[in-house]
Amino acid sequence: MQDTYVHKGKRKILVNYLREKMGIADENVLTAINEVPRHLFLESIFEDFAYEDRAFPILARQTISHPSTVAEQTELLELKEKQKVLEIGTGSGYQTAVLVAMKALVYTVERQKDLHDFSQKKLRELHLRPKFQSFGDGFAGLPTFAPFDKILVTCGAEVLPTELLHQLKIGGTMVIPLGKTEEQTLTRFTKISEKEFEKEEFGAYKFVPMLNNTNH
Ligand code: SAH
């Protein structure tokens, strides 16, 4: 599959939709979404629908999030160039690619081996490589590379992964869907001091669950 003018045209329409209908205002997020060929992260049968605001199945019974969810979560991060960001749940690698396109220093973790391998290959091919890509359990974060300016969790956590909060810089933020399997609340924590956090909530979503351990 290639990235043709037809795909590029559809991406422009998607970006306009995210800006005008979904209220996404961070132009750096919109520029990155305009740059990253989402159809190349999907199975070819979904190619024609890749720029609709829809989620699709990927390997290992996981899903690639709606573009509006990716945009919303990324906007909430308030990401700046060169910031260190830890992503939990690499999945297809699409969200990772958006963060890399925003010139962040990205560290990403995935617990499903198939998806770890798929995303690594894809991100290399597209020259959108994160700083570090790990096959492991995101509950542990990446202590060797901590602290991070930002942490983005792309799976729904029933319990707050407190280890991740330890790996955040003071002044840093973590965006995470929190709640039971049926529905999660998109939540943002800002680290005020070693022990104090500000908590904000941004509505209901449905993500695949954050699970323990790894799966080969
Ligand atoms: N950002 C991805 C979304 C994938 S869905 C994309 O753009 O495609 C969420 C991902 O989180 C799944 O791939 C799932 O396997 C992964 N995941 C769930 N629990 C995890 C954990 N504890 N550590 C790392 N990844 C996890």
PDB file of N, CA and C in Angstrom, residues 79-114:
ATOM      1  N   LEU A  79       1.555  18.659  24.603  1.00  0.00           N
ATOM      2  CA  LEU A  79       2.913  18.220  24.264  1.00  0.00           C
ATOM      3  C   LEU A  79       3.711  19.301  23.533  1.00  0.00           C
ATOM      4  N   LYS A  80       4.977  19.447  23.959  1.00  0.00           N
ATOM      5  CA  LYS A  80       5.883  20.381  23.282  1.00  0.00           C
ATOM      6  C   LYS A  80       7.023  19.580  22.654  1.00  0.00           C
ATOM      7  N   GLU A  81       7.598  20.169  21.611  1.00  0.00           N
ATOM      8  CA  GLU A  81       8.766  19.562  20.955  1.00  0.00           C
ATOM      9  C   GLU A  81       9.828  19.161  21.975  1.00  0.00           C
ATOM     10  N   LYS A  82      10.471  18.021  21.755  1.00  0.00           N
ATOM     11  CA  LYS A  82      11.592  17.543  22.586  1.00  0.00           C
ATOM     12  C   LYS A  82      11.188  17.054  23.972  1.00  0.00           C
ATOM     13  N   GLN A  83       9.902  17.093  24.315  1.00  0.00           N
ATOM     14  CA  GLN A  83       9.514  16.554  25.617  1.00  0.00           C
ATOM     15  C   GLN A  83       9.571  15.038  25.592  1.00  0.00           C
ATOM     16  N   LYS A  84       9.865  14.462  26.744  1.00  0.00           N
ATOM     17  CA  LYS A  84       9.932  13.005  26.879  1.00  0.00           C
ATOM     18  C   LYS A  84       8.556  12.478  27.227  1.00  0.00           C
ATOM     19  N   VAL A  85       8.043  11.601  26.378  1.00  0.00           N
ATOM     20  CA  VAL A  85       6.709  11.059  26.645  1.00  0.00           C
ATOM     21  C   VAL A  85       6.729   9.536  26.666  1.00  0.00           C
ATOM     22  N   LEU A  86       6.078   8.996  27.695  1.00  0.00           N
ATOM     23  CA  LEU A  86       5.942   7.550  27.829  1.00  0.00           C
ATOM     24  C   LEU A  86       4.529   7.173  27.387  1.00  0.00           C
ATOM     25  N   GLU A  87       4.457   6.275  26.399  1.00  0.00           N
ATOM     26  CA  GLU A  87       3.150   5.796  25.946  1.00  0.00           C
ATOM     27  C   GLU A  87       2.961   4.341  26.392  1.00  0.00           C
ATOM     28  N   ILE A  88       1.831   4.040  27.015  1.00  0.00           N
ATOM     29  CA  ILE A  88       1.531   2.664  27.410  1.00  0.00           C
ATOM     30  C   ILE A  88       0.458   2.130  26.464  1.00  0.00           C
ATOM     31  N   GLY A  89       0.785   1.080  25.698  1.00  0.00           N
ATOM     32  CA  GLY A  89      -0.146   0.514  24.718  1.00  0.00           C
ATOM     33  C   GLY A  89       0.182   0.982  23.312  1.00  0.00           C
ATOM     34  N   THR A  90       1.304   0.496  22.772  1.00  0.00           N
ATOM     35  CA  THR A  90       1.742   0.904  21.420  1.00  0.00           C
ATOM     36  C   THR A  90       0.723   0.491  20.371  1.00  0.00           C
ATOM     37  N   GLY A  91       0.128  -0.693  20.557  1.00  0.00           N
ATOM     38  CA  GLY A  91      -0.868  -1.195  19.605  1.00  0.00           C
ATOM     39  C   GLY A  91      -0.330  -1.219  18.188  1.00  0.00           C
ATOM     40  N   SER A  92      -1.077  -0.632  17.268  1.00  0.00           N
ATOM     41  CA  SER A  92      -0.668  -0.583  15.860  1.00  0.00           C
ATOM     42  C   SER A  92       0.549   0.318  15.643  1.00  0.00           C
ATOM     43  N   GLY A  93       0.753   1.252  16.579  1.00  0.00           N
ATOM     44  CA  GLY A  93       1.839   2.229  16.421  1.00  0.00           C
ATOM     45  C   GLY A  93       1.334   3.564  15.883  1.00  0.00           C
ATOM     46  N   TYR A  94       0.034   3.663  15.599  1.00  0.00           N
ATOM     47  CA  TYR A  94      -0.489   4.900  15.005  1.00  0.00           C
ATOM     48  C   TYR A  94      -0.346   6.096  15.955  1.00  0.00           C
ATOM     49  N   GLN A  95      -0.799   5.916  17.196  1.00  0.00           N
ATOM     50  CA  GLN A  95      -0.685   7.014  18.165  1.00  0.00           C
ATOM     51  C   GLN A  95       0.792   7.366  18.405  1.00  0.00           C
ATOM     52  N   THR A  96       1.634   6.348  18.438  1.00  0.00           N
ATOM     53  CA  THR A  96       3.084   6.567  18.593  1.00  0.00           C
ATOM     54  C   THR A  96       3.586   7.470  17.466  1.00  0.00           C
ATOM     55  N   ALA A  97       3.153   7.157  16.238  1.00  0.00           N
ATOM     56  CA  ALA A  97       3.582   7.925  15.064  1.00  0.00           C
ATOM     57  C   ALA A  97       3.147   9.388  15.176  1.00  0.00           C
ATOM     58  N   VAL A  98       1.949   9.620  15.714  1.00  0.00           N
ATOM     59  CA  VAL A  98       1.459  10.993  15.887  1.00  0.00           C
ATOM     60  C   VAL A  98       2.361  11.739  16.879  1.00  0.00           C
ATOM     61  N   LEU A  99       2.746  11.064  17.949  1.00  0.00           N
ATOM     62  CA  LEU A  99       3.627  11.695  18.947  1.00  0.00           C
ATOM     63  C   LEU A  99       5.011  11.969  18.355  1.00  0.00           C
ATOM     64  N   VAL A 100       5.519  11.023  17.560  1.00  0.00           N
ATOM     65  CA  VAL A 100       6.838  11.204  16.928  1.00  0.00           C
ATOM     66  C   VAL A 100       6.776  12.362  15.929  1.00  0.00           C
ATOM     67  N   ALA A 101       5.672  12.432  15.176  1.00  0.00           N
ATOM     68  CA  ALA A 101       5.501  13.519  14.195  1.00  0.00           C
ATOM     69  C   ALA A 101       5.455  14.884  14.887  1.00  0.00           C
ATOM     70  N   MET A 102       5.061  14.895  16.163  1.00  0.00           N
ATOM     71  CA  MET A 102       5.054  16.152  16.927  1.00  0.00           C
ATOM     72  C   MET A 102       6.432  16.452  17.521  1.00  0.00           C
ATOM     73  N   LYS A 103       7.429  15.646  17.118  1.00  0.00           N
ATOM     74  CA  LYS A 103       8.834  15.835  17.528  1.00  0.00           C
ATOM     75  C   LYS A 103       9.056  15.637  19.027  1.00  0.00           C
ATOM     76  N   ALA A 104       8.227  14.773  19.615  1.00  0.00           N
ATOM     77  CA  ALA A 104       8.449  14.400  21.013  1.00  0.00           C
ATOM     78  C   ALA A 104       9.461  13.255  21.044  1.00  0.00           C
ATOM     79  N   LEU A 105      10.104  13.064  22.195  1.00  0.00           N
ATOM     80  CA  LEU A 105      11.003  11.924  22.398  1.00  0.00           C
ATOM     81  C   LEU A 105      10.146  10.826  23.022  1.00  0.00           C
ATOM     82  N   VAL A 106       9.796   9.836  22.205  1.00  0.00           N
ATOM     83  CA  VAL A 106       8.755   8.881  22.594  1.00  0.00           C
ATOM     84  C   VAL A 106       9.342   7.557  23.071  1.00  0.00           C
ATOM     85  N   TYR A 107       8.846   7.094  24.215  1.00  0.00           N
ATOM     86  CA  TYR A 107       9.181   5.783  24.785  1.00  0.00           C
ATOM     87  C   TYR A 107       7.859   5.046  24.865  1.00  0.00           C
ATOM     88  N   THR A 108       7.764   3.875  24.253  1.00  0.00           N
ATOM     89  CA  THR A 108       6.460   3.216  24.194  1.00  0.00           C
ATOM     90  C   THR A 108       6.548   1.749  24.603  1.00  0.00           C
ATOM     91  N   VAL A 109       5.490   1.265  25.258  1.00  0.00           N
ATOM     92  CA  VAL A 109       5.475  -0.099  25.796  1.00  0.00           C
ATOM     93  C   VAL A 109       4.218  -0.830  25.317  1.00  0.00           C
ATOM     94  N   GLU A 110       4.391  -2.083  24.889  1.00  0.00           N
ATOM     95  CA  GLU A 110       3.246  -2.912  24.471  1.00  0.00           C
ATOM     96  C   GLU A 110       3.401  -4.311  25.063  1.00  0.00           C
ATOM     97  N   ARG A 111       2.301  -4.892  25.569  1.00  0.00           N
ATOM     98  CA  ARG A 111       2.366  -6.210  26.205  1.00  0.00           C
ATOM     99  C   ARG A 111       2.072  -7.363  25.245  1.00  0.00           C
ATOM    100  N   GLN A 112       1.542  -7.089  24.035  1.00  0.00           N
ATOM    101  CA  GLN A 112       1.256  -8.136  23.055  1.00  0.00           C
ATOM    102  C   GLN A 112       2.422  -8.209  22.070  1.00  0.00           C
ATOM    103  N   LYS A 113       3.063  -9.386  22.007  1.00  0.00           N
ATOM    104  CA  LYS A 113       4.268  -9.519  21.169  1.00  0.00           C
ATOM    105  C   LYS A 113       3.979  -9.211  19.693  1.00  0.00           C
ATOM    106  N   ASP A 114       2.857  -9.728  19.185  1.00  0.00           N
ATOM    107  CA  ASP A 114       2.520  -9.508  17.760  1.00  0.00           C
ATOM    108  C   ASP A 114       2.449  -8.021  17.427  1.00  0.00           C
TER     109      ASP A 114
END
